Amino acid sequence: MGLHLPDAIRLHARERSTSTALTCEGRTLSYAALDTRSNRVARALLADAPAGSRIGFLARTRNEAGEILVGAAKAGLVTVPLNWRLAAPELTAVVRDADLKVLLAEPEFRDAADAVCAAVPGLRLVVVGQSQDPEVPSYETWLAAHPDDDPGRGTAADADEVFLQIYTSGTTGLPKGVLLTHGNFFADRTELEEYLWDAESVALNALPMFHIGGLGWLRVALTAGAKSLMFPDFTPDAAAETFEREGVTHAFLVPSVLHMLTELPGIEQRDFSRLTLITYGSAPITPALLRRSMTLFGCHFMGKYGLTEGGGTVTQLPSEDHEADGPRQYLLKSVGRPRRGVDVVIADTVTGLPVAPGVPGEIRIRSRHNTPGYWNRPEETAALYDADGLLCTGDGGFLDEDGYLFLTDRIKDMIVSGGENVYPAEVEAALAEHEAVSEAAVVGVPHEVWGEAITAVVVLRPGAERPTGQELIDFTRARIASYKKPRQVHFVDALPRNPNGKVLKRELRAGLTQ
């Protein structure tokens, strides 16, 4: 089965009506209920927003996020999931840029929503929960006022229509709205089979709904007819308990979450016997962390590399390529090979021409999943694609002779020290092999002799014997070339991260150069 998300819900509502689609904090929706409620969402939205316009939601990973996503798609509307970690002025800028007609917000974010509405006249606000304001309807009251007949959009005939607008993290300047069509986003039969779903699958979704990872994971689980366990407030203790209590079979986890789980006291005594597959991605992972995770959970693992502009997954490392030791263990440093229907080219960063296997360059991709562009940003859209129609990711990497992709960091994060190119991920992986190192991030800081000095920022394991900076530098010397070793090591309690778990290297560099 390969279906667009609304059609998948329609099919499951007919064929598996009582099977659970969404569950969160004790509230469960069957596929029949999700179909009916998303129809009401569609009709309610169309009362305030004509087809083709944009609606936004400001909500954690709960059932309502799934209802809104499916309902808006059935209505022919474009959903704009909003990052609830942004400050009110930042949210206002995104809402204005997207030209939202309706904003659905949880009570937790009501202050920010009110500030946005005050700055954007005419914006319709609905509280996804209880509303104490007679002028602002609560979600259930809003739904009850509308019929549950299906508007019928979001089918294969609508494959080229935009239905998602996801804003980039905005680490430099105003975030850009990445446009995704139904055709970019749908899950085909091959993709569904790769996840090893069955009729009893339980998929944990602990990722934010403003991120391509969380939305993509929800999309593939619902398309497969699995039970999606929505997890709005992540803590490692609660996650471990949920895995055990709910019999979770599938999960998408970012490396920072895997790290927290593997470090959790007593985690080895938990029962993970129901686990079938852990998918990981959204940020680089070290082989050391991957090995610890494989040992702890004892299930299949699938690595993913992708980006919002690429519609999610670009390459994947399947379970059979996860060998903890032996002649193929080097593949744990890889992000796999291109998924079916995706072409990956490594281009020289100066000439743009393809390079030979083993030579680093910029990762460029051709795929049906690629975005048609950025919302109202023609210049940025033009710059996103090269003359051959390949999407320029800005990520560095190389392909080996067998077609496996190895990341070497963002092009802008590459360090040039003493005339040599050094990729931080390689240094970080070497540091992570030390038994006292919990996490490491490597950046370049200005140096009057070397141009940039390779600098490591390290988080130590609790209770570990503290090494000196020089001991860690010496440790890397046996694992990587001498010119790649750190020249300085700084110890910190935690690494700064964005809401998606990525280390904020710009903040690290700024702190080290002050």
Short mmCIF file of C-alpha atoms in Angstrom, two decimals:
data_model
loop_
_atom_site.label_atom_id
_atom_site.label_comp_id
_atom_site.label_asym_id
_atom_site.label_seq_id
_atom_site.Cartn_x
_atom_site.Cartn_y
_atom_site.Cartn_z
CA MET A 1 0.00 0.00 0.00
CA GLY A 2 1.22 3.43 -0.89
CA LEU A 3 -1.25 6.12 0.10
CA HIS A 4 -1.40 9.80 0.80
CA LEU A 5 -2.10 10.38 4.48
CA PRO A 6 -5.83 11.34 4.24
CA ASP A 7 -6.56 8.33 2.02
CA ALA A 8 -4.72 6.05 4.45
CA ILE A 9 -6.97 7.24 7.29
CA ARG A 10 -10.06 6.73 5.14
CA LEU A 11 -8.97 3.19 4.28
CA HIS A 12 -8.15 2.19 7.86
CA ALA A 13 -11.46 3.68 9.06
CA ARG A 14 -13.27 1.31 6.68
CA GLU A 15 -11.14 -1.81 7.16
CA ARG A 16 -9.82 -1.49 10.75
CA SER A 17 -12.30 0.90 12.29
CA THR A 18 -11.80 -0.09 15.93
CA SER A 19 -7.99 -0.31 15.82
CA THR A 20 -6.21 2.43 17.78
CA ALA A 21 -4.77 5.25 15.68
CA LEU A 22 -3.67 7.75 18.35
CA THR A 23 -3.29 7.58 22.09
CA CYS A 24 -1.98 10.15 24.55
CA GLU A 25 -2.18 10.37 28.33
CA GLY A 26 -5.03 7.87 28.57
CA ARG A 27 -7.12 9.28 25.72
CA THR A 28 -7.40 6.95 22.73
CA LEU A 29 -8.78 7.44 19.22
CA SER A 30 -9.66 4.61 16.86
CA TYR A 31 -9.10 5.00 13.14
CA ALA A 32 -12.86 5.47 12.69
CA ALA A 33 -12.85 8.24 15.31
CA LEU A 34 -9.79 9.89 13.77
CA ASP A 35 -11.50 9.84 10.38
CA THR A 36 -14.68 11.40 11.75
CA ARG A 37 -12.97 13.99 13.94
CA SER A 38 -10.56 15.03 11.19
CA ASN A 39 -13.59 15.56 8.94
CA ARG A 40 -15.02 17.94 11.53
CA VAL A 41 -11.64 19.70 11.76
CA ALA A 42 -11.70 20.10 7.98
CA ARG A 43 -15.19 21.60 7.95
CA ALA A 44 -14.45 23.88 10.90
CA LEU A 45 -11.28 25.17 9.25
CA LEU A 46 -13.02 25.78 5.92
CA ALA A 47 -15.55 27.99 7.72
CA ASP A 48 -12.72 30.45 8.45
CA ALA A 49 -10.09 29.68 5.80
CA PRO A 50 -10.68 29.13 2.07
CA ALA A 51 -9.02 26.10 0.46
CA GLY A 52 -5.35 26.73 -0.30
CA SER A 53 -4.81 29.10 2.63
CA ARG A 54 -2.67 28.46 5.69
CA ILE A 55 -3.59 27.43 9.21
CA GLY A 56 -1.22 26.99 12.14
CA PHE A 57 -1.08 24.97 15.31
CA LEU A 58 0.89 25.66 18.46
CA ALA A 59 0.75 22.35 20.29
CA ARG A 60 2.83 19.58 21.77
CA THR A 61 2.85 16.01 20.48
CA ARG A 62 -0.74 15.08 21.31
CA ASN A 63 -3.70 13.48 19.51
CA GLU A 64 -5.02 16.85 18.40
CA ALA A 65 -1.89 17.47 16.34
CA GLY A 66 -2.74 14.37 14.30
CA GLU A 67 -6.38 15.41 13.92
CA ILE A 68 -5.40 18.88 12.72
CA LEU A 69 -2.78 17.61 10.28
CA VAL A 70 -5.18 15.12 8.67
CA GLY A 71 -8.17 17.45 8.81
CA ALA A 72 -6.37 20.34 7.14
CA ALA A 73 -5.15 17.98 4.40
CA LYS A 74 -8.72 16.75 3.81
CA ALA A 75 -9.79 20.39 3.47
CA GLY A 76 -7.13 21.31 0.92
CA LEU A 77 -5.42 23.65 3.39
CA VAL A 78 -1.75 24.10 4.20
CA THR A 79 -0.72 23.27 7.77
CA VAL A 80 1.99 25.39 9.41
CA PRO A 81 3.20 23.68 12.63
CA LEU A 82 4.66 26.34 14.92
CA ASN A 83 7.69 25.97 17.16
CA TRP A 84 6.33 26.50 20.67
CA ARG A 85 9.82 27.26 21.98
CA LEU A 86 9.96 30.54 20.07
CA ALA A 87 9.32 33.84 21.82
CA ALA A 88 6.13 35.72 20.97
CA PRO A 89 7.88 38.21 18.61
CA GLU A 90 9.48 35.30 16.73
CA LEU A 91 6.14 33.51 16.45
CA THR A 92 4.51 36.70 15.25
CA ALA A 93 7.09 37.02 12.48
CA VAL A 94 6.40 33.46 11.31
CA VAL A 95 2.61 33.91 11.47
CA ARG A 96 2.84 37.08 9.41
CA ASP A 97 5.18 35.48 6.91
CA ALA A 98 2.82 32.51 6.47
CA ASP A 99 -0.30 34.71 6.35
CA LEU A 100 -2.17 32.38 8.70
CA LYS A 101 -5.96 32.53 8.81
CA VAL A 102 -6.51 30.27 11.85
CA LEU A 103 -4.30 29.54 14.86
CA LEU A 104 -4.99 26.54 17.09
CA ALA A 105 -3.07 26.76 20.37
CA GLU A 106 -2.91 24.76 23.58
CA PRO A 107 -3.70 26.62 26.84
CA GLU A 108 -0.03 26.28 27.82
CA PHE A 109 0.84 28.64 24.97
CA ARG A 110 -2.12 30.98 25.34
CA ASP A 111 -0.05 34.02 26.35
CA ALA A 112 2.09 33.71 23.23
CA ALA A 113 -1.00 33.09 21.08
CA ASP A 114 -2.74 36.19 22.48
CA ALA A 115 0.35 38.28 21.76
CA VAL A 116 0.42 37.00 18.20
CA CYS A 117 -3.29 37.68 17.69
CA ALA A 118 -2.90 41.20 19.07
CA ALA A 119 -0.17 41.85 16.50
CA VAL A 120 -2.00 40.14 13.59
CA PRO A 121 -5.56 41.49 13.30
CA GLY A 122 -8.13 39.09 11.86
CA LEU A 123 -6.34 35.93 12.94
CA ARG A 124 -8.88 33.38 14.23
CA LEU A 125 -7.81 31.74 17.52
CA VAL A 126 -9.07 28.38 18.80
CA VAL A 127 -7.90 26.98 22.15
CA VAL A 128 -7.01 23.29 21.95
CA GLY A 129 -8.38 22.62 25.43
CA GLN A 130 -10.63 24.61 27.72
CA SER A 131 -11.16 28.30 27.00
CA GLN A 132 -12.33 30.73 29.68
CA ASP A 133 -12.84 33.47 27.10
CA PRO A 134 -16.31 33.60 25.49
CA GLU A 135 -14.77 35.28 22.43
CA VAL A 136 -12.33 32.40 21.87
CA PRO A 137 -13.86 28.94 21.35
CA SER A 138 -12.46 25.78 22.86
CA TYR A 139 -11.46 23.05 20.43
CA GLU A 140 -14.32 20.65 21.27
CA THR A 141 -16.97 23.39 21.07
CA TRP A 142 -15.50 24.53 17.76
CA LEU A 143 -15.62 20.98 16.35
CA ALA A 144 -19.15 20.26 17.57
CA ALA A 145 -20.51 23.20 15.57
CA HIS A 146 -19.57 21.59 12.25
CA PRO A 147 -20.61 18.47 10.31
CA ASP A 148 -18.44 15.39 9.87
CA ASP A 149 -18.77 14.92 6.10
CA ASP A 150 -15.44 14.53 4.30
CA PRO A 151 -14.41 17.37 1.94
CA GLY A 152 -12.50 14.74 -0.02
CA ARG A 153 -9.14 16.42 -0.60
CA GLY A 154 -5.69 14.93 -0.09
CA THR A 155 -5.98 12.12 -2.62
CA ALA A 156 -3.57 10.99 -5.36
CA ALA A 157 -5.17 13.61 -7.62
CA ASP A 158 -3.82 16.28 -5.25
CA ALA A 159 -0.24 14.96 -5.25
CA ASP A 160 1.25 18.23 -6.48
CA GLU A 161 -0.59 20.43 -3.98
CA VAL A 162 1.30 21.90 -1.03
CA PHE A 163 -0.15 20.75 2.29
CA LEU A 164 2.71 21.42 4.72
CA GLN A 165 4.82 24.50 5.38
CA ILE A 166 7.57 23.79 7.90
CA TYR A 167 9.75 26.64 9.09
CA THR A 168 13.47 26.16 9.38
CA SER A 169 15.05 26.64 12.79
CA GLY A 170 16.11 30.18 11.97
CA THR A 171 19.61 30.12 13.44
CA THR A 172 20.52 32.85 10.95
CA GLY A 173 17.84 35.41 10.12
CA LEU A 174 14.09 34.88 9.81
CA PRO A 175 13.07 31.22 9.44
CA LYS A 176 12.07 30.15 5.92
CA GLY A 177 8.87 28.22 5.19
CA VAL A 178 9.72 24.95 3.43
CA LEU A 179 6.87 23.83 1.18
CA LEU A 180 5.98 20.13 0.96
CA THR A 181 3.36 18.57 -1.29
CA HIS A 182 1.33 15.42 -0.78
CA GLY A 183 3.59 13.78 -3.36
CA ASN A 184 6.71 14.79 -1.42
CA PHE A 185 5.36 13.31 1.77
CA PHE A 186 3.48 10.10 1.03
CA ALA A 187 4.78 6.68 2.13
CA ASP A 188 4.99 4.01 -0.57
CA ARG A 189 4.78 0.25 -0.10
CA THR A 190 8.55 -0.25 -0.01
CA GLU A 191 9.02 2.32 2.73
CA LEU A 192 6.29 0.76 4.85
CA GLU A 193 7.78 -2.72 4.49
CA GLU A 194 11.21 -1.49 5.61
CA TYR A 195 9.83 -0.58 9.02
CA LEU A 196 8.66 -4.14 9.84
CA TRP A 197 5.16 -3.06 10.86
CA ASP A 198 2.51 -5.59 11.85
CA ALA A 199 -1.05 -5.45 13.17
CA GLU A 200 0.15 -5.02 16.77
CA SER A 201 2.76 -2.31 16.21
CA VAL A 202 2.98 0.51 18.76
CA ALA A 203 4.97 3.54 17.58
CA LEU A 204 6.30 5.97 20.17
CA ASN A 205 6.38 9.56 18.92
CA ALA A 206 8.44 11.74 21.26
CA LEU A 207 9.50 14.30 18.65
CA PRO A 208 7.97 17.78 18.35
CA MET A 209 5.29 18.24 15.72
CA PHE A 210 7.03 21.30 14.29
CA HIS A 211 9.90 19.08 13.14
CA ILE A 212 10.04 16.98 9.95
CA GLY A 213 11.09 13.99 12.07
CA GLY A 214 7.98 14.06 14.28
CA LEU A 215 5.62 14.76 11.40
CA GLY A 216 7.25 12.15 9.19
CA TRP A 217 7.16 9.50 11.90
CA LEU A 218 3.46 10.19 12.54
CA ARG A 219 2.79 10.04 8.80
CA VAL A 220 4.45 6.66 8.26
CA ALA A 221 2.92 5.08 11.40
CA LEU A 222 -0.61 6.20 10.53
CA THR A 223 -0.22 5.18 6.90
CA ALA A 224 0.85 1.71 8.09
CA GLY A 225 -2.16 1.49 10.40
CA ALA A 226 -0.04 1.32 13.55
CA LYS A 227 -0.92 2.66 16.98
CA SER A 228 0.83 6.02 17.50
CA LEU A 229 1.67 6.71 21.13
CA MET A 230 1.97 10.49 21.36
CA PHE A 231 4.49 11.61 23.99
CA PRO A 232 4.23 15.34 24.74
CA ASP A 233 6.67 15.77 27.65
CA PHE A 234 9.88 13.81 27.25
CA THR A 235 11.98 12.75 30.19
CA PRO A 236 14.24 9.69 30.03
CA ASP A 237 12.59 8.11 33.11
CA ALA A 238 9.09 8.52 31.68
CA ALA A 239 10.20 7.27 28.27
CA ALA A 240 11.80 4.12 29.71
CA GLU A 241 8.67 3.40 31.76
CA THR A 242 6.47 3.96 28.71
CA PHE A 243 8.51 1.60 26.55
CA GLU A 244 7.97 -1.11 29.16
CA ARG A 245 4.37 -0.41 30.17
CA GLU A 246 2.94 0.19 26.68
CA GLY A 247 4.94 -2.50 24.89
CA VAL A 248 6.43 -0.05 22.40
CA THR A 249 7.58 -1.83 19.24
CA HIS A 250 8.81 1.10 17.13
CA ALA A 251 10.40 4.45 17.95
CA PHE A 252 12.16 7.30 16.20
CA LEU A 253 14.79 8.73 18.57
CA VAL A 254 17.33 11.48 18.07
CA PRO A 255 20.89 10.75 19.29
CA SER A 256 20.57 13.05 22.30
CA VAL A 257 17.59 10.98 23.50
CA LEU A 258 19.46 7.73 22.95
CA HIS A 259 22.31 9.21 24.97
CA MET A 260 20.00 10.13 27.86
CA LEU A 261 18.41 6.68 27.87
CA THR A 262 21.70 4.79 27.80
CA GLU A 263 22.95 6.91 30.74
CA LEU A 264 19.79 6.41 32.82
CA PRO A 265 20.53 4.55 36.10
CA GLY A 266 18.95 1.09 36.14
CA ILE A 267 18.04 1.17 32.45
CA GLU A 268 19.51 -2.32 31.96
CA GLN A 269 16.76 -3.79 34.18
CA ARG A 270 13.96 -2.49 31.95
CA ASP A 271 12.05 -4.88 29.69
CA PHE A 272 12.49 -3.92 26.04
CA SER A 273 11.53 -7.32 24.66
CA ARG A 274 8.65 -5.92 22.57
CA LEU A 275 10.92 -3.53 20.69
CA THR A 276 11.23 -4.36 16.99
CA LEU A 277 12.91 -1.29 15.51
CA ILE A 278 14.54 1.94 16.61
CA THR A 279 15.00 4.51 13.90
CA TYR A 280 17.45 7.29 14.64
CA GLY A 281 18.49 10.48 12.89
CA SER A 282 18.08 14.30 12.82
CA ALA A 283 21.61 14.76 14.17
CA PRO A 284 24.96 12.93 13.90
CA ILE A 285 25.52 9.89 16.10
CA THR A 286 28.87 8.49 17.18
CA PRO A 287 29.61 4.77 16.71
CA ALA A 288 30.25 4.54 20.47
CA LEU A 289 26.72 5.73 21.32
CA LEU A 290 25.25 3.54 18.59
CA ARG A 291 26.97 0.44 19.98
CA ARG A 292 25.75 1.18 23.51
CA SER A 293 22.20 1.63 22.20
CA MET A 294 22.31 -1.58 20.18
CA THR A 295 23.50 -3.52 23.23
CA LEU A 296 20.88 -1.98 25.53
CA PHE A 297 17.78 -2.35 23.35
CA GLY A 298 18.67 -5.52 21.43
CA CYS A 299 16.38 -4.74 18.49
CA HIS A 300 16.74 -3.76 14.84
CA PHE A 301 18.20 -0.30 14.17
CA MET A 302 17.75 1.91 11.13
CA GLY A 303 19.78 5.09 10.63
CA LYS A 304 18.40 8.06 8.71
CA TYR A 305 19.92 11.12 7.10
CA GLY A 306 17.65 13.78 5.72
CA LEU A 307 16.48 17.37 5.83
CA THR A 308 13.22 19.27 5.69
CA GLU A 309 13.92 20.53 2.17
CA GLY A 310 14.38 16.91 1.08
CA GLY A 311 11.02 15.87 2.49
CA GLY A 312 12.64 13.87 5.27
CA THR A 313 14.79 10.82 4.62
CA VAL A 314 17.49 10.95 1.93
CA THR A 315 19.62 7.93 2.89
CA GLN A 316 19.19 5.10 5.36
CA LEU A 317 21.38 2.50 7.02
CA PRO A 318 19.30 -0.68 7.36
CA SER A 319 19.45 -3.14 10.22
CA GLU A 320 21.68 -5.60 8.38
CA ASP A 321 24.40 -2.94 8.14
CA HIS A 322 24.57 -2.47 11.91
CA GLU A 323 27.48 -4.67 12.96
CA ALA A 324 28.99 -3.87 16.35
CA ASP A 325 32.26 -5.54 15.37
CA GLY A 326 33.75 -7.40 12.44
CA PRO A 327 34.87 -6.27 8.99
CA ARG A 328 31.79 -4.11 8.29
CA GLN A 329 31.64 -2.24 11.59
CA TYR A 330 32.98 0.85 9.78
CA LEU A 331 29.46 1.28 8.39
CA LEU A 332 28.33 2.51 11.81
CA LYS A 333 30.03 5.77 10.80
CA SER A 334 27.85 5.88 7.68
CA VAL A 335 24.30 7.15 7.16
CA GLY A 336 23.63 4.45 4.62
CA ARG A 337 22.76 4.49 0.96
CA PRO A 338 20.17 6.57 -0.90
CA ARG A 339 16.61 5.41 -0.42
CA ARG A 340 14.78 4.16 -3.49
CA GLY A 341 14.11 6.94 -5.97
CA VAL A 342 16.78 9.28 -4.56
CA ASP A 343 19.99 10.24 -6.35
CA VAL A 344 22.89 11.56 -4.25
CA VAL A 345 25.77 13.44 -5.85
CA ILE A 346 28.84 14.78 -4.05
CA ALA A 347 29.83 18.10 -5.63
CA ASP A 348 33.04 20.05 -5.36
CA THR A 349 32.34 23.05 -3.12
CA VAL A 350 34.05 25.45 -5.57
CA THR A 351 33.28 24.14 -9.06
CA GLY A 352 30.04 22.29 -8.34
CA LEU A 353 31.26 19.34 -10.40
CA PRO A 354 30.85 15.74 -9.17
CA VAL A 355 33.85 14.32 -7.30
CA ALA A 356 35.23 10.79 -7.15
CA PRO A 357 34.30 8.25 -4.44
CA GLY A 358 36.03 9.01 -1.16
CA VAL A 359 36.44 12.73 -1.92
CA PRO A 360 34.44 15.06 0.38
CA GLY A 361 32.17 17.73 -1.03
CA GLU A 362 28.64 19.07 -0.75
CA ILE A 363 25.79 16.56 -0.68
CA ARG A 364 23.27 17.29 -3.45
CA ILE A 365 20.11 15.30 -4.11
CA ARG A 366 17.48 14.62 -6.76
CA SER A 367 14.23 13.11 -5.46
CA ARG A 368 10.45 13.22 -5.71
CA HIS A 369 10.56 14.19 -2.04
CA ASN A 370 12.40 17.48 -2.70
CA THR A 371 10.56 20.66 -1.81
CA PRO A 372 9.22 22.83 -4.64
CA GLY A 373 10.82 25.73 -2.74
CA TYR A 374 10.46 28.25 0.05
CA TRP A 375 7.25 30.19 0.66
CA ASN A 376 7.48 33.63 -0.97
CA ARG A 377 11.29 33.36 -1.27
CA PRO A 378 12.07 33.15 -5.01
CA GLU A 379 15.75 34.07 -4.62
CA GLU A 380 16.36 31.53 -1.85
CA THR A 381 14.44 28.91 -3.83
CA ALA A 382 16.58 29.54 -6.90
CA ALA A 383 19.74 29.25 -4.82
CA LEU A 384 18.55 25.95 -3.34
CA TYR A 385 18.94 24.13 -6.67
CA ASP A 386 21.95 23.94 -8.97
CA ALA A 387 21.94 24.10 -12.78
CA ASP A 388 21.28 20.34 -12.98
CA GLY A 389 18.24 20.52 -10.72
CA LEU A 390 20.00 19.02 -7.72
CA LEU A 391 19.05 20.29 -4.26
CA CYS A 392 22.08 21.79 -2.52
CA THR A 393 21.91 20.59 1.08
CA GLY A 394 24.80 22.59 2.55
CA ASP A 395 25.92 19.35 4.22
CA GLY A 396 29.36 17.90 3.63
CA GLY A 397 30.07 14.25 2.97
CA PHE A 398 31.51 11.62 0.68
CA LEU A 399 30.33 8.41 -0.97
CA ASP A 400 32.47 5.30 -0.77
CA GLU A 401 32.92 2.79 -3.59
CA ASP A 402 29.80 0.90 -2.48
CA GLY A 403 27.58 3.99 -2.46
CA TYR A 404 27.44 4.49 1.34
CA LEU A 405 27.27 8.11 2.43
CA PHE A 406 29.52 9.40 5.21
CA LEU A 407 28.80 12.83 6.69
CA THR A 408 31.61 15.27 7.32
CA ASP A 409 29.50 18.07 8.90
CA ARG A 410 27.83 21.15 7.54
CA ILE A 411 30.04 22.84 4.94
CA LYS A 412 30.12 25.95 7.15
CA ASP A 413 31.29 23.86 10.15
CA MET A 414 34.36 22.48 8.41
CA ILE A 415 37.55 23.61 10.14
CA VAL A 416 40.56 24.78 8.13
CA SER A 417 43.62 24.42 10.36
CA GLY A 418 47.13 24.84 9.03
CA GLY A 419 45.82 24.58 5.47
CA GLU A 420 44.15 21.21 6.15
CA ASN A 421 40.41 20.56 6.08
CA VAL A 422 39.20 18.95 9.32
CA TYR A 423 35.67 17.66 9.77
CA PRO A 424 34.48 17.92 13.39
CA ALA A 425 32.41 14.71 13.26
CA GLU A 426 35.56 12.63 12.83
CA VAL A 427 37.24 14.21 15.86
CA GLU A 428 34.05 13.91 17.92
CA ALA A 429 33.82 10.20 17.10
CA ALA A 430 37.40 9.67 18.27
CA LEU A 431 36.78 11.49 21.56
CA ALA A 432 33.56 9.54 22.16
CA GLU A 433 35.58 6.31 22.30
CA HIS A 434 37.16 7.42 25.60
CA GLU A 435 35.46 5.72 28.54
CA ALA A 436 35.13 8.97 30.48
CA VAL A 437 33.54 10.98 27.65
CA SER A 438 29.78 11.21 27.56
CA GLU A 439 29.51 13.73 24.69
CA ALA A 440 31.86 15.89 22.67
CA ALA A 441 31.48 18.75 20.20
CA VAL A 442 34.34 20.12 18.13
CA VAL A 443 34.58 23.61 16.62
CA GLY A 444 37.20 25.85 15.11
CA VAL A 445 38.20 29.06 16.87
CA PRO A 446 40.37 31.77 15.31
CA HIS A 447 44.13 31.24 15.68
CA GLU A 448 46.81 33.64 14.46
CA VAL A 449 49.13 30.84 13.31
CA TRP A 450 46.86 27.96 12.25
CA GLY A 451 43.92 30.01 10.99
CA GLU A 452 41.58 27.97 13.16
CA ALA A 453 42.42 25.94 16.25
CA ILE A 454 40.57 22.64 16.64
CA THR A 455 38.78 22.95 19.96
CA ALA A 456 36.84 20.23 21.78
CA VAL A 457 34.04 20.84 24.26
CA VAL A 458 33.48 17.72 26.36
CA VAL A 459 30.81 16.45 28.76
CA LEU A 460 32.12 13.73 31.08
CA ARG A 461 30.24 10.69 32.29
CA PRO A 462 28.89 10.95 35.85
CA GLY A 463 31.25 9.24 38.25
CA ALA A 464 34.01 8.74 35.68
CA GLU A 465 37.60 9.44 36.61
CA ARG A 466 38.29 12.89 35.22
CA PRO A 467 40.95 12.96 32.50
CA THR A 468 42.98 16.06 31.75
CA GLY A 469 42.58 17.87 28.48
CA GLN A 470 46.01 16.68 27.41
CA GLU A 471 45.08 13.08 28.14
CA LEU A 472 42.13 13.37 25.78
CA ILE A 473 44.28 15.01 23.11
CA ASP A 474 46.77 12.17 23.42
CA PHE A 475 43.92 9.65 23.27
CA THR A 476 42.80 10.93 19.85
CA ARG A 477 46.35 10.80 18.47
CA ALA A 478 46.15 7.00 18.11
CA ARG A 479 42.83 7.18 16.28
CA ILE A 480 43.06 10.10 13.85
CA ALA A 481 45.81 11.95 12.05
CA SER A 482 47.85 14.26 14.24
CA TYR A 483 46.74 17.40 12.41
CA LYS A 484 43.12 16.57 13.29
CA LYS A 485 43.62 16.26 17.04
CA PRO A 486 42.21 18.97 19.31
CA ARG A 487 44.58 21.68 20.43
CA GLN A 488 42.35 22.67 23.33
CA VAL A 489 39.78 20.82 25.43
CA HIS A 490 37.09 22.53 27.51
CA PHE A 491 34.87 20.67 29.99
CA VAL A 492 31.20 21.64 30.40
CA ASP A 493 28.16 20.19 32.18
CA ALA A 494 25.99 20.15 29.04
CA LEU A 495 26.14 21.07 25.36
CA PRO A 496 23.78 23.77 24.06
CA ARG A 497 21.12 22.32 21.75
CA ASN A 498 18.18 23.52 19.70
CA PRO A 499 14.69 22.00 20.22
CA ASN A 500 15.51 19.24 17.72
CA GLY A 501 18.52 18.04 19.68
CA LYS A 502 21.21 19.47 17.41
CA VAL A 503 24.25 20.97 19.09
CA LEU A 504 24.41 24.74 18.63
CA LYS A 505 27.98 25.06 17.47
CA ARG A 506 27.57 28.74 16.74
CA GLU A 507 26.93 29.28 20.46
CA LEU A 508 29.94 27.17 21.35
CA ARG A 509 32.20 29.16 19.04
CA ALA A 510 30.84 32.44 20.36
CA GLY A 511 31.48 31.40 23.96
CA LEU A 512 35.02 30.30 23.19
CA THR A 513 35.99 33.50 21.40
CA GLN A 514 34.67 35.98 23.97
#
